[in-house]
Every structure is written in structure tokens, then in C-alpha cells.
PDB file of C-alpha atoms in Angstrom:
ATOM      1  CA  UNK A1292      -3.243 -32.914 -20.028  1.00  0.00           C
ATOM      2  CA  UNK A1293       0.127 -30.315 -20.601  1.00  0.00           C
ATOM      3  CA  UNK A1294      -2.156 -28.033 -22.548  1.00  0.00           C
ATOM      4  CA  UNK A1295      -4.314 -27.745 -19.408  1.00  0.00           C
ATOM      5  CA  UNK A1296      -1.593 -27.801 -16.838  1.00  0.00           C
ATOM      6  CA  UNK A1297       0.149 -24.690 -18.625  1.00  0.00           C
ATOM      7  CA  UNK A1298      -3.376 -23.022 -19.270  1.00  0.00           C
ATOM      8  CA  UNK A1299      -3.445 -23.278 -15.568  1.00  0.00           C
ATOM      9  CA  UNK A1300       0.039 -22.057 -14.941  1.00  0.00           C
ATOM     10  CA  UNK A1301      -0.873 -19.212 -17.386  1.00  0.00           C
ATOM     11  CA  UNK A1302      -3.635 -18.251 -15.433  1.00  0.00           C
ATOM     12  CA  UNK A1303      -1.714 -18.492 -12.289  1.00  0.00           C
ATOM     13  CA  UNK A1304       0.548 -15.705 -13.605  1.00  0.00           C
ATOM     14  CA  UNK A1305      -2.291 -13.834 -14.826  1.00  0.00           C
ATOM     15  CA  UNK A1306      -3.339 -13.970 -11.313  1.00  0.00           C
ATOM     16  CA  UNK A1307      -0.305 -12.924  -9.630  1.00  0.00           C
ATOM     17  CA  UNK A1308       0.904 -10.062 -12.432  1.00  0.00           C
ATOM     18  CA  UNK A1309      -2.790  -8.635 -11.886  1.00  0.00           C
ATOM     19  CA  UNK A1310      -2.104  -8.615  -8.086  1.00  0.00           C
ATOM     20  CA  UNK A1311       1.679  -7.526  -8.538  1.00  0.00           C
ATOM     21  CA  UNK A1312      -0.199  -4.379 -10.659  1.00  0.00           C
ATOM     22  CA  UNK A1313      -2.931  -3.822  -8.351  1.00  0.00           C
ATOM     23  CA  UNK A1314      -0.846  -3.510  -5.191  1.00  0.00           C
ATOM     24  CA  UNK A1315       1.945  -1.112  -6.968  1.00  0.00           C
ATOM     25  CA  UNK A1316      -0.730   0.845  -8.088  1.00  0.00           C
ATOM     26  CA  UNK A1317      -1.969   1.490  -4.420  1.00  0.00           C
ATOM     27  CA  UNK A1318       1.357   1.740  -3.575  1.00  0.00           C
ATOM     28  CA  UNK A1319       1.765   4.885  -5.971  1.00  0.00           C
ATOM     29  CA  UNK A1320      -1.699   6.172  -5.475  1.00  0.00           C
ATOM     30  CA  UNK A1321      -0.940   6.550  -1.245  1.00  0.00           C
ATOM     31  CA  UNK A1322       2.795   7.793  -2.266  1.00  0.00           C
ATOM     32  CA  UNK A1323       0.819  10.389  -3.831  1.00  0.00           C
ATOM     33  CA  UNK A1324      -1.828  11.181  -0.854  1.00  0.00           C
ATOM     34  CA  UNK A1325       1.056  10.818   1.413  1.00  0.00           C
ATOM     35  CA  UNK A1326       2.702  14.161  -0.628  1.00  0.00           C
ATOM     36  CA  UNK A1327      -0.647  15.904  -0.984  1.00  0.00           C
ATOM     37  CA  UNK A1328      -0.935  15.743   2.772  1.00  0.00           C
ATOM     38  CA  UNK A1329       2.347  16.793   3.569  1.00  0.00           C
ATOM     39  CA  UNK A1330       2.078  19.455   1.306  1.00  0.00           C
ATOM     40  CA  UNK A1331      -1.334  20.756   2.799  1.00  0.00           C
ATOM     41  CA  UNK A1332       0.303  20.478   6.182  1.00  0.00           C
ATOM     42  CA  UNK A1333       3.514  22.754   5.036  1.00  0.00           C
ATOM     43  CA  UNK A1334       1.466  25.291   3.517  1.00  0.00           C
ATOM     44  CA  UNK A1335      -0.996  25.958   6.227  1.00  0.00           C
ATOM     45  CA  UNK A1336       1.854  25.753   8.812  1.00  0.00           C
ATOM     46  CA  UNK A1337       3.625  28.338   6.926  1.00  0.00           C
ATOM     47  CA  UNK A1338       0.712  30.730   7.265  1.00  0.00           C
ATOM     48  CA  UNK A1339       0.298  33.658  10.044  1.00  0.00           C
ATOM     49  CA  UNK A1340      -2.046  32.859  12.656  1.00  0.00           C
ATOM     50  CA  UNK A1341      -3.818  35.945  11.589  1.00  0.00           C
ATOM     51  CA  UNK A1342      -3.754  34.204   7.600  1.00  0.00           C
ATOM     52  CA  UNK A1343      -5.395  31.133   9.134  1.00  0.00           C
ATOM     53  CA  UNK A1344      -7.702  32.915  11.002  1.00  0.00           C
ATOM     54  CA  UNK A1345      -8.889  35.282   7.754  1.00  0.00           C
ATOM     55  CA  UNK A1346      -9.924  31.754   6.529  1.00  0.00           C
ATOM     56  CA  UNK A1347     -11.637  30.812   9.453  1.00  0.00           C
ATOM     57  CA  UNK A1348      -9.044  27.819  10.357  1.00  0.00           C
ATOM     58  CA  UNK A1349      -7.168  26.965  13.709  1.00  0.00           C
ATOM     59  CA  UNK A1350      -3.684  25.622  13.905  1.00  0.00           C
ATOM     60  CA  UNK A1351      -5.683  22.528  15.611  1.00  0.00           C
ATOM     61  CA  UNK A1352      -7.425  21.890  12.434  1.00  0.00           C
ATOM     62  CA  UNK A1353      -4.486  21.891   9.728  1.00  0.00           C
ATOM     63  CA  UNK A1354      -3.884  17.924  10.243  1.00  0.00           C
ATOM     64  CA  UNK A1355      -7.466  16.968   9.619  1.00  0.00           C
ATOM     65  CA  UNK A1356      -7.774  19.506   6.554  1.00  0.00           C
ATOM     66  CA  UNK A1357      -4.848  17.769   5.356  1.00  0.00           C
ATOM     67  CA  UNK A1358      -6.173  14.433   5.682  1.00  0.00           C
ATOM     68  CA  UNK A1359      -9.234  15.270   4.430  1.00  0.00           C
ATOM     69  CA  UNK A1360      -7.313  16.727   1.038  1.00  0.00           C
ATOM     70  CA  UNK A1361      -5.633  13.796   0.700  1.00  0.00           C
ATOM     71  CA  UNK A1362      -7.796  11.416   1.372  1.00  0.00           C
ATOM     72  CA  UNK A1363     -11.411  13.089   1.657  1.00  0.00           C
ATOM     73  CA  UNK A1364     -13.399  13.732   4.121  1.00  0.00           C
ATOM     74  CA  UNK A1365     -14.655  10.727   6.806  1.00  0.00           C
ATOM     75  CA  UNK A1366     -18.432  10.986   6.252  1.00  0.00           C
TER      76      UNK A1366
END
């Protein structure tokens, strides 16, 4: 009866290290989408209206672009 008790205890850990992983891993993974974004944002703010309109992009579009580097597109 202990060797199944601490088989279950052992998977119990298993269990919760594998969801202690998982949810630093999405932690790091967003921590990185988060930068990408804010990058995209900074760089297309820093260009010229005339820059932004060479590549056919209005200062109302810069947020979704940079969600949809960071994250991809919706569809």
C-alpha cells in the first residue's frame, strides 16, 4: 500500500512540475510577443508619414500590424 501511495504522490508531482513548466513556458513565449509587438510598434512610429505611406501603411494600422507580428494574423 506505501509503494502505491508514493507512486501516486510521484505522479502528483509529475503533474504539477509538468504544469509549473507548461505555464512558465507561456509565460516566456508572451514575454517574447509582448517585445516583438512593442518593437513593431516603435519602429513604424519612428517612420515619416511619407516612409509609411511608400509602404502603403497608415499610422491607424501600425497597432494591428504589430499584433499581427506578434501574434499572427486573426483569420
Amino acid at each position: 500500500m506505501a509503494v502505491i501511495a508514493q507512486a501516486q504522490n510521484t505522479a502528483a508531482e509529475a503533474g504539477l512540475r509538468g504544469r509549473l513548466m507548461t505555464a512558465i513556458q507561456r509565460m516566456q513565449e508572451n514575454r517574447a510577443r509582448r517585445a516583438v509587438y512593442r518593437q513593431t510598434v516603435r519602429e513604424l512610429n519612428a517612420l515619416t508619414t511619407r516612409d509609411l505611406d511608400d509602404l502603403g501603411i497608415s499610422r491607424s494600422m501600425i497597432t494591428r500590424l504589430a499584433h499581427e507580428a506578434a501574434w499572427g494574423s486573426a483569420r
